Amino acid sequence: MNKPKVLVTRQWPASVEAKLSNLYDVTLNESDRPLTAEELKIALQQYDAVCPNVCDALPAQVLNVENKRCKILGNFGVGYNHIDVAAAKQQGLIVTNTPGVLTQSTADIAMTLLLMSARRGAEGDRLVRSKKWTGWCPTQLMSSDVTGATLGLIGFGRIAQAMARKAHHGFGMKILYVKPSPAEQAIVDELQAVRCDSIAELLAQSDYVSLHCPGGAETKHLMNAQNLALMKPTAHLINTARGDVVDSLALIEALKAGTIRGAGLDVYENEPNLHPGFLELDNVSLLPHLGSATIATRTAMGEKVLANLAAFFAGEELPDRVV
Ligand code: 8YV
């Protein structure tokens, strides 16, 4: 019997690519160049499984291509807002993702950005590199305290809870959250987490606001000018979720005007072409979508895709089925 044909749209950790190559008739992307919409359509016609990532936009116009061979999209990543899952379902395409394995590394990056923004780490690095540092000074780069401050989490899923643990147990932070339904009592007790009735209430009370909701139409520009104005003037906004949860222009205005003190961003609208206004500001720390970028995590994400493909081709229940 012929091996199933599998396409991996970008380069993955070598150990995972080696396992895939043993199991399937795999096409890897040695050049690591992102695929175009046209190439993705052809991939859907030529492969049994396509393994995309956040860079592969898969709207209905791509997924609805005629004469599809593809039966499963094994997404490399937990977020799947780049895939029109309703269209996929309608087309009979299974979508899987990689939850769980990137929780800690992504929460670590959220905490990194919180600390960078609070303590002006990137500014300090630029000062030293520019050779403009003239030596210690009592009023130089004075910044915001983290220990004992209040962290407000918008969304309280796995990654938010992991961040809350680091912040509460490591930095003595008070935890606030908003979530459609109350969190499990054991988690609330462990973190002494307080659920706010509204986003407005959370924004008004938090020294740091960290976004952990999914991307997509429902959360697009959730942090708009109106909501940014509800934050304390001393507060910082952290985004490791999806870029379009924040209205870039409104955030740039708030940072420029000083209606909030700082921001730390790992994700952007229209990646990698983030709004150039961010580059002109000193009070925003910018990372290139590093959330899950540890060797162990990226390998575990690949292993998750492998497990989903193995279950699919064995006719078994899929561990991480989205639709
Ligand atoms: C991934 C992420 O690197 O998993 C996610 O949703 O945002 C990142 O950790 C990226 O999405 C890969 O597709």
PDB file of C-alpha atoms in Angstrom, residues 6-291:
ATOM      1  CA  VAL A   6       1.957  14.585   3.772  1.00  0.00           C
ATOM      2  CA  LEU A   7       3.050  18.199   3.255  1.00  0.00           C
ATOM      3  CA  VAL A   8       4.782  20.177   5.985  1.00  0.00           C
ATOM      4  CA  THR A   9       4.523  23.844   5.007  1.00  0.00           C
ATOM      5  CA  ARG A  10       7.622  25.092   6.897  1.00  0.00           C
ATOM      6  CA  GLN A  11      10.788  23.665   8.405  1.00  0.00           C
ATOM      7  CA  TRP A  12      10.231  21.739  11.663  1.00  0.00           C
ATOM      8  CA  PRO A  13      12.742  20.426  14.226  1.00  0.00           C
ATOM      9  CA  ALA A  14      14.928  17.836  12.472  1.00  0.00           C
ATOM     10  CA  SER A  15      13.977  14.971  14.808  1.00  0.00           C
ATOM     11  CA  VAL A  16      10.292  15.396  13.989  1.00  0.00           C
ATOM     12  CA  GLU A  17      10.942  15.727  10.266  1.00  0.00           C
ATOM     13  CA  ALA A  18      12.965  12.477  10.415  1.00  0.00           C
ATOM     14  CA  LYS A  19      10.082  10.619  12.092  1.00  0.00           C
ATOM     15  CA  LEU A  20       7.594  11.978   9.560  1.00  0.00           C
ATOM     16  CA  SER A  21       9.838  10.933   6.680  1.00  0.00           C
ATOM     17  CA  ASN A  22       9.974   7.373   8.017  1.00  0.00           C
ATOM     18  CA  LEU A  23       6.217   7.099   8.291  1.00  0.00           C
ATOM     19  CA  TYR A  24       4.871   8.945   5.269  1.00  0.00           C
ATOM     20  CA  ASP A  25       5.579  10.087   1.751  1.00  0.00           C
ATOM     21  CA  VAL A  26       6.545  13.533   3.045  1.00  0.00           C
ATOM     22  CA  THR A  27       7.328  16.776   1.302  1.00  0.00           C
ATOM     23  CA  LEU A  28       9.360  19.062   3.568  1.00  0.00           C
ATOM     24  CA  ASN A  29      10.079  22.732   2.994  1.00  0.00           C
ATOM     25  CA  GLU A  30      13.863  22.932   2.924  1.00  0.00           C
ATOM     26  CA  SER A  31      13.908  26.579   1.830  1.00  0.00           C
ATOM     27  CA  ASP A  32      11.480  27.435   4.681  1.00  0.00           C
ATOM     28  CA  ARG A  33       9.754  29.949   2.411  1.00  0.00           C
ATOM     29  CA  PRO A  34       6.077  30.536   3.328  1.00  0.00           C
ATOM     30  CA  LEU A  35       3.622  29.111   0.793  1.00  0.00           C
ATOM     31  CA  THR A  36       1.365  31.362  -1.286  1.00  0.00           C
ATOM     32  CA  ALA A  37      -2.423  30.951  -1.332  1.00  0.00           C
ATOM     33  CA  GLU A  38      -2.121  29.349  -4.764  1.00  0.00           C
ATOM     34  CA  GLU A  39       0.474  26.850  -3.500  1.00  0.00           C
ATOM     35  CA  LEU A  40      -1.745  26.010  -0.524  1.00  0.00           C
ATOM     36  CA  LYS A  41      -4.659  25.295  -2.869  1.00  0.00           C
ATOM     37  CA  ILE A  42      -2.481  22.964  -4.939  1.00  0.00           C
ATOM     38  CA  ALA A  43      -1.277  21.310  -1.715  1.00  0.00           C
ATOM     39  CA  LEU A  44      -4.885  20.581  -0.751  1.00  0.00           C
ATOM     40  CA  GLN A  45      -5.336  18.898  -4.153  1.00  0.00           C
ATOM     41  CA  GLN A  46      -2.147  16.834  -3.980  1.00  0.00           C
ATOM     42  CA  TYR A  47      -1.669  15.675  -0.372  1.00  0.00           C
ATOM     43  CA  ASP A  48      -3.670  13.512   2.035  1.00  0.00           C
ATOM     44  CA  ALA A  49      -2.549  15.671   4.954  1.00  0.00           C
ATOM     45  CA  VAL A  50      -1.320  19.253   5.053  1.00  0.00           C
ATOM     46  CA  CYS A  51       0.471  20.527   8.178  1.00  0.00           C
ATOM     47  CA  PRO A  52       0.177  24.316   8.298  1.00  0.00           C
ATOM     48  CA  ASN A  53       1.161  26.912  10.877  1.00  0.00           C
ATOM     49  CA  VAL A  54       0.199  30.442  11.841  1.00  0.00           C
ATOM     50  CA  CYS A  55       1.760  31.891   8.642  1.00  0.00           C
ATOM     51  CA  ASP A  56      -0.546  29.892   6.356  1.00  0.00           C
ATOM     52  CA  ALA A  57      -3.775  31.804   5.854  1.00  0.00           C
ATOM     53  CA  LEU A  58      -6.479  29.241   5.084  1.00  0.00           C
ATOM     54  CA  PRO A  59      -9.693  31.171   4.443  1.00  0.00           C
ATOM     55  CA  ALA A  60     -12.738  29.676   2.692  1.00  0.00           C
ATOM     56  CA  GLN A  61     -11.482  30.727  -0.748  1.00  0.00           C
ATOM     57  CA  VAL A  62      -8.432  28.491  -0.281  1.00  0.00           C
ATOM     58  CA  LEU A  63     -10.175  25.636   1.545  1.00  0.00           C
ATOM     59  CA  ASN A  64     -13.008  25.469  -1.002  1.00  0.00           C
ATOM     60  CA  VAL A  65     -10.664  24.600  -3.862  1.00  0.00           C
ATOM     61  CA  GLU A  66     -12.088  21.871  -6.075  1.00  0.00           C
ATOM     62  CA  ASN A  67     -10.818  18.292  -6.359  1.00  0.00           C
ATOM     63  CA  LYS A  68      -9.297  18.144  -2.899  1.00  0.00           C
ATOM     64  CA  ARG A  69      -7.296  15.103  -1.885  1.00  0.00           C
ATOM     65  CA  CYS A  70      -6.579  16.463   1.579  1.00  0.00           C
ATOM     66  CA  LYS A  71      -8.605  15.108   4.497  1.00  0.00           C
ATOM     67  CA  ILE A  72      -6.762  16.577   7.477  1.00  0.00           C
ATOM     68  CA  LEU A  73      -5.030  19.823   8.433  1.00  0.00           C
ATOM     69  CA  GLY A  74      -2.573  18.952  11.203  1.00  0.00           C
ATOM     70  CA  ASN A  75      -1.914  22.460  12.497  1.00  0.00           C
ATOM     71  CA  PHE A  76       1.445  23.113  14.167  1.00  0.00           C
ATOM     72  CA  GLY A  77       0.296  25.437  16.967  1.00  0.00           C
ATOM     73  CA  VAL A  78      -2.513  25.752  19.444  1.00  0.00           C
ATOM     74  CA  GLY A  79      -4.093  28.850  17.856  1.00  0.00           C
ATOM     75  CA  TYR A  80      -6.015  28.224  14.647  1.00  0.00           C
ATOM     76  CA  ASN A  81      -7.526  31.606  13.808  1.00  0.00           C
ATOM     77  CA  HIS A  82      -5.633  31.493  10.480  1.00  0.00           C
ATOM     78  CA  ILE A  83      -7.913  28.612   9.435  1.00  0.00           C
ATOM     79  CA  ASP A  84     -11.587  29.170   8.634  1.00  0.00           C
ATOM     80  CA  VAL A  85     -12.706  26.187  10.683  1.00  0.00           C
ATOM     81  CA  ALA A  86     -16.363  26.580   9.668  1.00  0.00           C
ATOM     82  CA  ALA A  87     -15.344  26.345   6.011  1.00  0.00           C
ATOM     83  CA  ALA A  88     -13.058  23.392   6.804  1.00  0.00           C
ATOM     84  CA  LYS A  89     -15.893  21.566   8.529  1.00  0.00           C
ATOM     85  CA  GLN A  90     -18.240  22.301   5.687  1.00  0.00           C
ATOM     86  CA  GLN A  91     -15.647  20.871   3.278  1.00  0.00           C
ATOM     87  CA  GLY A  92     -15.284  17.721   5.403  1.00  0.00           C
ATOM     88  CA  LEU A  93     -11.728  18.631   6.412  1.00  0.00           C
ATOM     89  CA  ILE A  94     -10.542  17.626   9.875  1.00  0.00           C
ATOM     90  CA  VAL A  95      -8.479  20.220  11.766  1.00  0.00           C
ATOM     91  CA  THR A  96      -6.222  19.352  14.716  1.00  0.00           C
ATOM     92  CA  ASN A  97      -4.000  21.572  16.881  1.00  0.00           C
ATOM     93  CA  THR A  98      -1.273  21.210  19.540  1.00  0.00           C
ATOM     94  CA  PRO A  99      -2.640  22.269  22.946  1.00  0.00           C
ATOM     95  CA  GLY A 100      -0.872  21.715  26.252  1.00  0.00           C
ATOM     96  CA  VAL A 101       2.735  21.376  25.128  1.00  0.00           C
ATOM     97  CA  LEU A 102       3.398  25.102  24.647  1.00  0.00           C
ATOM     98  CA  THR A 103       1.684  26.341  27.792  1.00  0.00           C
ATOM     99  CA  GLN A 104       4.773  26.943  29.925  1.00  0.00           C
ATOM    100  CA  SER A 105       7.007  28.365  27.205  1.00  0.00           C
ATOM    101  CA  THR A 106       4.323  30.834  26.101  1.00  0.00           C
ATOM    102  CA  ALA A 107       3.590  31.869  29.692  1.00  0.00           C
ATOM    103  CA  ASP A 108       7.356  32.349  30.146  1.00  0.00           C
ATOM    104  CA  ILE A 109       7.412  34.760  27.198  1.00  0.00           C
ATOM    105  CA  ALA A 110       4.413  36.653  28.622  1.00  0.00           C
ATOM    106  CA  MET A 111       6.302  36.964  31.918  1.00  0.00           C
ATOM    107  CA  THR A 112       9.471  37.983  30.028  1.00  0.00           C
ATOM    108  CA  LEU A 113       7.576  40.786  28.296  1.00  0.00           C
ATOM    109  CA  LEU A 114       5.957  41.865  31.546  1.00  0.00           C
ATOM    110  CA  LEU A 115       9.381  42.152  33.176  1.00  0.00           C
ATOM    111  CA  MET A 116      10.955  43.807  30.125  1.00  0.00           C
ATOM    112  CA  SER A 117       8.194  46.392  29.940  1.00  0.00           C
ATOM    113  CA  ALA A 118       8.085  47.021  33.683  1.00  0.00           C
ATOM    114  CA  ARG A 119      11.851  47.313  34.147  1.00  0.00           C
ATOM    115  CA  ARG A 120      12.611  48.946  30.778  1.00  0.00           C
ATOM    116  CA  GLY A 121      14.940  46.095  29.825  1.00  0.00           C
ATOM    117  CA  ALA A 122      14.962  46.712  26.075  1.00  0.00           C
ATOM    118  CA  GLU A 123      15.616  50.429  26.583  1.00  0.00           C
ATOM    119  CA  GLY A 124      18.512  49.627  28.878  1.00  0.00           C
ATOM    120  CA  ASP A 125      19.957  47.213  26.317  1.00  0.00           C
ATOM    121  CA  ARG A 126      19.682  49.880  23.592  1.00  0.00           C
ATOM    122  CA  LEU A 127      21.364  52.451  25.838  1.00  0.00           C
ATOM    123  CA  VAL A 128      24.352  50.194  26.477  1.00  0.00           C
ATOM    124  CA  ARG A 129      24.668  49.130  22.829  1.00  0.00           C
ATOM    125  CA  SER A 130      24.470  52.721  21.604  1.00  0.00           C
ATOM    126  CA  LYS A 131      27.511  53.521  23.782  1.00  0.00           C
ATOM    127  CA  LYS A 132      25.515  56.449  25.186  1.00  0.00           C
ATOM    128  CA  TRP A 133      25.510  55.066  28.722  1.00  0.00           C
ATOM    129  CA  THR A 134      27.559  57.469  30.800  1.00  0.00           C
ATOM    130  CA  GLY A 135      27.388  55.445  33.994  1.00  0.00           C
ATOM    131  CA  TRP A 136      25.094  54.799  36.927  1.00  0.00           C
ATOM    132  CA  CYS A 137      22.743  57.614  37.772  1.00  0.00           C
ATOM    133  CA  PRO A 138      20.155  57.802  40.580  1.00  0.00           C
ATOM    134  CA  THR A 139      17.289  58.752  38.250  1.00  0.00           C
ATOM    135  CA  GLN A 140      18.204  56.754  35.167  1.00  0.00           C
ATOM    136  CA  LEU A 141      15.578  54.490  33.574  1.00  0.00           C
ATOM    137  CA  MET A 142      13.449  54.401  36.694  1.00  0.00           C
ATOM    138  CA  SER A 143      10.739  51.839  36.207  1.00  0.00           C
ATOM    139  CA  SER A 144       7.706  50.031  37.652  1.00  0.00           C
ATOM    140  CA  ASP A 145       7.661  47.415  40.405  1.00  0.00           C
ATOM    141  CA  VAL A 146       6.469  43.931  39.554  1.00  0.00           C
ATOM    142  CA  THR A 147       6.552  42.205  42.939  1.00  0.00           C
ATOM    143  CA  GLY A 148       3.268  42.654  44.745  1.00  0.00           C
ATOM    144  CA  ALA A 149       1.562  44.406  41.803  1.00  0.00           C
ATOM    145  CA  THR A 150      -1.797  43.379  40.319  1.00  0.00           C
ATOM    146  CA  LEU A 151      -1.924  41.263  37.167  1.00  0.00           C
ATOM    147  CA  GLY A 152      -5.182  41.230  35.197  1.00  0.00           C
ATOM    148  CA  LEU A 153      -5.632  38.323  32.781  1.00  0.00           C
ATOM    149  CA  ILE A 154      -8.089  38.581  29.912  1.00  0.00           C
ATOM    150  CA  GLY A 155      -8.930  34.954  29.213  1.00  0.00           C
ATOM    151  CA  PHE A 156      -8.064  32.354  31.838  1.00  0.00           C
ATOM    152  CA  GLY A 157      -7.184  29.201  29.949  1.00  0.00           C
ATOM    153  CA  ARG A 158      -4.062  27.058  30.226  1.00  0.00           C
ATOM    154  CA  ILE A 159      -1.515  29.752  29.294  1.00  0.00           C
ATOM    155  CA  ALA A 160      -3.107  32.468  31.450  1.00  0.00           C
ATOM    156  CA  GLN A 161      -3.216  30.112  34.427  1.00  0.00           C
ATOM    157  CA  ALA A 162       0.430  29.157  33.936  1.00  0.00           C
ATOM    158  CA  MET A 163       1.361  32.838  33.855  1.00  0.00           C
ATOM    159  CA  ALA A 164      -0.758  33.475  36.951  1.00  0.00           C
ATOM    160  CA  ARG A 165       1.158  30.738  38.810  1.00  0.00           C
ATOM    161  CA  LYS A 166       4.535  32.237  37.889  1.00  0.00           C
ATOM    162  CA  ALA A 167       3.339  35.751  38.761  1.00  0.00           C
ATOM    163  CA  HIS A 168       1.621  34.807  42.017  1.00  0.00           C
ATOM    164  CA  HIS A 169       4.072  32.275  43.435  1.00  0.00           C
ATOM    165  CA  GLY A 170       7.207  33.883  41.988  1.00  0.00           C
ATOM    166  CA  PHE A 171       6.418  37.575  42.282  1.00  0.00           C
ATOM    167  CA  GLY A 172       3.659  37.745  44.878  1.00  0.00           C
ATOM    168  CA  MET A 173       1.297  39.304  42.349  1.00  0.00           C
ATOM    169  CA  LYS A 174      -2.403  39.645  42.965  1.00  0.00           C
ATOM    170  CA  ILE A 175      -4.361  37.879  40.220  1.00  0.00           C
ATOM    171  CA  LEU A 176      -7.524  39.185  38.556  1.00  0.00           C
ATOM    172  CA  TYR A 177      -9.178  37.496  35.597  1.00  0.00           C
ATOM    173  CA  VAL A 178     -12.114  37.696  33.232  1.00  0.00           C
ATOM    174  CA  LYS A 179     -13.532  34.566  31.674  1.00  0.00           C
ATOM    175  CA  PRO A 180     -17.071  33.702  30.553  1.00  0.00           C
ATOM    176  CA  SER A 181     -17.396  31.097  33.328  1.00  0.00           C
ATOM    177  CA  PRO A 182     -15.721  30.963  36.762  1.00  0.00           C
ATOM    178  CA  ALA A 183     -12.423  29.046  36.950  1.00  0.00           C
ATOM    179  CA  GLU A 184     -12.136  25.770  38.887  1.00  0.00           C
ATOM    180  CA  GLN A 185     -12.246  26.348  42.626  1.00  0.00           C
ATOM    181  CA  ALA A 186      -8.889  24.616  43.213  1.00  0.00           C
ATOM    182  CA  ILE A 187      -7.165  27.065  40.832  1.00  0.00           C
ATOM    183  CA  VAL A 188      -8.944  30.060  42.334  1.00  0.00           C
ATOM    184  CA  ASP A 189      -7.846  28.944  45.806  1.00  0.00           C
ATOM    185  CA  GLU A 190      -4.257  28.225  44.803  1.00  0.00           C
ATOM    186  CA  LEU A 191      -3.827  31.635  43.149  1.00  0.00           C
ATOM    187  CA  GLN A 192      -6.258  33.600  45.287  1.00  0.00           C
ATOM    188  CA  ALA A 193      -7.552  34.718  41.908  1.00  0.00           C
ATOM    189  CA  VAL A 194     -10.453  37.136  41.765  1.00  0.00           C
ATOM    190  CA  ARG A 195     -12.890  37.008  38.852  1.00  0.00           C
ATOM    191  CA  CYS A 196     -13.943  40.441  37.592  1.00  0.00           C
ATOM    192  CA  ASP A 197     -17.488  40.953  36.335  1.00  0.00           C
ATOM    193  CA  SER A 198     -16.302  42.910  33.322  1.00  0.00           C
ATOM    194  CA  ILE A 199     -13.205  43.740  31.311  1.00  0.00           C
ATOM    195  CA  ALA A 200     -13.701  47.381  32.351  1.00  0.00           C
ATOM    196  CA  GLU A 201     -13.445  46.414  36.018  1.00  0.00           C
ATOM    197  CA  LEU A 202     -10.267  44.401  35.399  1.00  0.00           C
ATOM    198  CA  LEU A 203      -8.641  47.178  33.347  1.00  0.00           C
ATOM    199  CA  ALA A 204      -9.311  49.795  35.996  1.00  0.00           C
ATOM    200  CA  GLN A 205      -7.641  47.728  38.738  1.00  0.00           C
ATOM    201  CA  SER A 206      -4.655  46.118  37.011  1.00  0.00           C
ATOM    202  CA  ASP A 207      -1.039  47.284  37.004  1.00  0.00           C
ATOM    203  CA  TYR A 208      -0.328  44.764  34.235  1.00  0.00           C
ATOM    204  CA  VAL A 209      -2.900  43.472  31.753  1.00  0.00           C
ATOM    205  CA  SER A 210      -2.032  40.292  29.860  1.00  0.00           C
ATOM    206  CA  LEU A 211      -4.105  39.040  26.930  1.00  0.00           C
ATOM    207  CA  HIS A 212      -4.836  35.310  26.691  1.00  0.00           C
ATOM    208  CA  CYS A 213      -8.025  35.081  24.653  1.00  0.00           C
ATOM    209  CA  PRO A 214      -8.185  33.414  21.231  1.00  0.00           C
ATOM    210  CA  GLY A 215      -7.833  35.570  18.115  1.00  0.00           C
ATOM    211  CA  GLY A 216     -10.530  35.900  15.480  1.00  0.00           C
ATOM    212  CA  ALA A 217     -13.635  37.945  14.766  1.00  0.00           C
ATOM    213  CA  GLU A 218     -15.003  37.822  18.308  1.00  0.00           C
ATOM    214  CA  THR A 219     -11.934  39.381  19.921  1.00  0.00           C
ATOM    215  CA  LYS A 220     -10.745  41.639  17.084  1.00  0.00           C
ATOM    216  CA  HIS A 221      -9.663  45.000  18.543  1.00  0.00           C
ATOM    217  CA  LEU A 222     -10.918  44.055  21.989  1.00  0.00           C
ATOM    218  CA  MET A 223      -8.205  46.426  23.233  1.00  0.00           C
ATOM    219  CA  ASN A 224      -9.410  49.483  21.333  1.00  0.00           C
ATOM    220  CA  ALA A 225      -9.022  53.169  22.264  1.00  0.00           C
ATOM    221  CA  GLN A 226     -11.977  52.997  24.624  1.00  0.00           C
ATOM    222  CA  ASN A 227     -10.662  50.010  26.589  1.00  0.00           C
ATOM    223  CA  LEU A 228      -7.065  51.260  26.580  1.00  0.00           C
ATOM    224  CA  ALA A 229      -8.381  54.479  28.161  1.00  0.00           C
ATOM    225  CA  LEU A 230      -9.725  52.431  31.077  1.00  0.00           C
ATOM    226  CA  MET A 231      -6.230  51.227  32.022  1.00  0.00           C
ATOM    227  CA  LYS A 232      -4.275  53.005  34.747  1.00  0.00           C
ATOM    228  CA  PRO A 233      -1.782  55.572  33.376  1.00  0.00           C
ATOM    229  CA  THR A 234       0.919  53.546  35.148  1.00  0.00           C
ATOM    230  CA  ALA A 235      -0.200  50.206  33.651  1.00  0.00           C
ATOM    231  CA  HIS A 236       1.424  47.977  31.039  1.00  0.00           C
ATOM    232  CA  LEU A 237      -0.267  45.852  28.362  1.00  0.00           C
ATOM    233  CA  ILE A 238       1.180  42.437  27.435  1.00  0.00           C
ATOM    234  CA  ASN A 239       0.074  40.541  24.327  1.00  0.00           C
ATOM    235  CA  THR A 240       1.174  36.983  23.592  1.00  0.00           C
ATOM    236  CA  ALA A 241      -2.243  35.951  22.228  1.00  0.00           C
ATOM    237  CA  ARG A 242      -2.945  37.237  18.724  1.00  0.00           C
ATOM    238  CA  GLY A 243      -2.080  40.596  17.188  1.00  0.00           C
ATOM    239  CA  ASP A 244      -5.564  41.513  16.083  1.00  0.00           C
ATOM    240  CA  VAL A 245      -6.853  41.462  19.684  1.00  0.00           C
ATOM    241  CA  VAL A 246      -5.205  44.901  19.953  1.00  0.00           C
ATOM    242  CA  ASP A 247      -5.961  47.910  17.755  1.00  0.00           C
ATOM    243  CA  SER A 248      -2.348  48.779  16.871  1.00  0.00           C
ATOM    244  CA  LEU A 249      -3.049  52.408  16.065  1.00  0.00           C
ATOM    245  CA  ALA A 250      -4.967  52.953  19.315  1.00  0.00           C
ATOM    246  CA  LEU A 251      -2.139  51.333  21.299  1.00  0.00           C
ATOM    247  CA  ILE A 252       0.487  53.485  19.570  1.00  0.00           C
ATOM    248  CA  GLU A 253      -1.571  56.584  20.420  1.00  0.00           C
ATOM    249  CA  ALA A 254      -1.931  55.512  24.067  1.00  0.00           C
ATOM    250  CA  LEU A 255       1.813  54.811  24.374  1.00  0.00           C
ATOM    251  CA  LYS A 256       2.681  58.115  22.691  1.00  0.00           C
ATOM    252  CA  ALA A 257       0.288  60.124  24.827  1.00  0.00           C
ATOM    253  CA  GLY A 258       1.369  58.265  27.967  1.00  0.00           C
ATOM    254  CA  THR A 259      -2.160  57.253  28.905  1.00  0.00           C
ATOM    255  CA  ILE A 260      -0.543  53.873  29.669  1.00  0.00           C
ATOM    256  CA  ARG A 261       3.093  53.445  30.660  1.00  0.00           C
ATOM    257  CA  GLY A 262       4.255  50.603  28.483  1.00  0.00           C
ATOM    258  CA  ALA A 263       3.505  47.506  26.442  1.00  0.00           C
ATOM    259  CA  GLY A 264       5.159  44.199  25.655  1.00  0.00           C
ATOM    260  CA  LEU A 265       4.178  42.516  22.408  1.00  0.00           C
ATOM    261  CA  ASP A 266       4.982  39.102  20.924  1.00  0.00           C
ATOM    262  CA  VAL A 267       2.240  39.146  18.294  1.00  0.00           C
ATOM    263  CA  TYR A 268       1.051  41.743  15.793  1.00  0.00           C
ATOM    264  CA  GLU A 269      -1.631  42.586  13.326  1.00  0.00           C
ATOM    265  CA  ASN A 270      -0.423  41.651   9.843  1.00  0.00           C
ATOM    266  CA  GLU A 271       2.749  39.810  10.978  1.00  0.00           C
ATOM    267  CA  PRO A 272       5.580  40.310  10.182  1.00  0.00           C
ATOM    268  CA  ASN A 273       4.658  43.795   8.900  1.00  0.00           C
ATOM    269  CA  LEU A 274       3.835  45.343  12.234  1.00  0.00           C
ATOM    270  CA  HIS A 275       2.701  48.961  12.342  1.00  0.00           C
ATOM    271  CA  PRO A 276       5.871  51.090  11.878  1.00  0.00           C
ATOM    272  CA  GLY A 277       4.657  53.402  14.660  1.00  0.00           C
ATOM    273  CA  PHE A 278       5.753  50.793  17.222  1.00  0.00           C
ATOM    274  CA  LEU A 279       9.373  51.052  16.062  1.00  0.00           C
ATOM    275  CA  GLU A 280       9.517  54.720  16.996  1.00  0.00           C
ATOM    276  CA  LEU A 281       8.461  54.199  20.593  1.00  0.00           C
ATOM    277  CA  ASP A 282      10.764  53.481  23.489  1.00  0.00           C
ATOM    278  CA  ASN A 283       8.017  52.308  25.831  1.00  0.00           C
ATOM    279  CA  VAL A 284       7.095  49.183  23.875  1.00  0.00           C
ATOM    280  CA  SER A 285       9.083  45.938  24.033  1.00  0.00           C
ATOM    281  CA  LEU A 286       8.864  43.963  20.801  1.00  0.00           C
ATOM    282  CA  LEU A 287       9.521  40.244  20.316  1.00  0.00           C
ATOM    283  CA  PRO A 288       9.132  38.308  17.036  1.00  0.00           C
ATOM    284  CA  HIS A 289       6.341  35.811  17.959  1.00  0.00           C
ATOM    285  CA  LEU A 290       8.604  33.751  20.227  1.00  0.00           C
ATOM    286  CA  GLY A 291       5.887  32.298  22.494  1.00  0.00           C
TER     287      GLY A 291
END
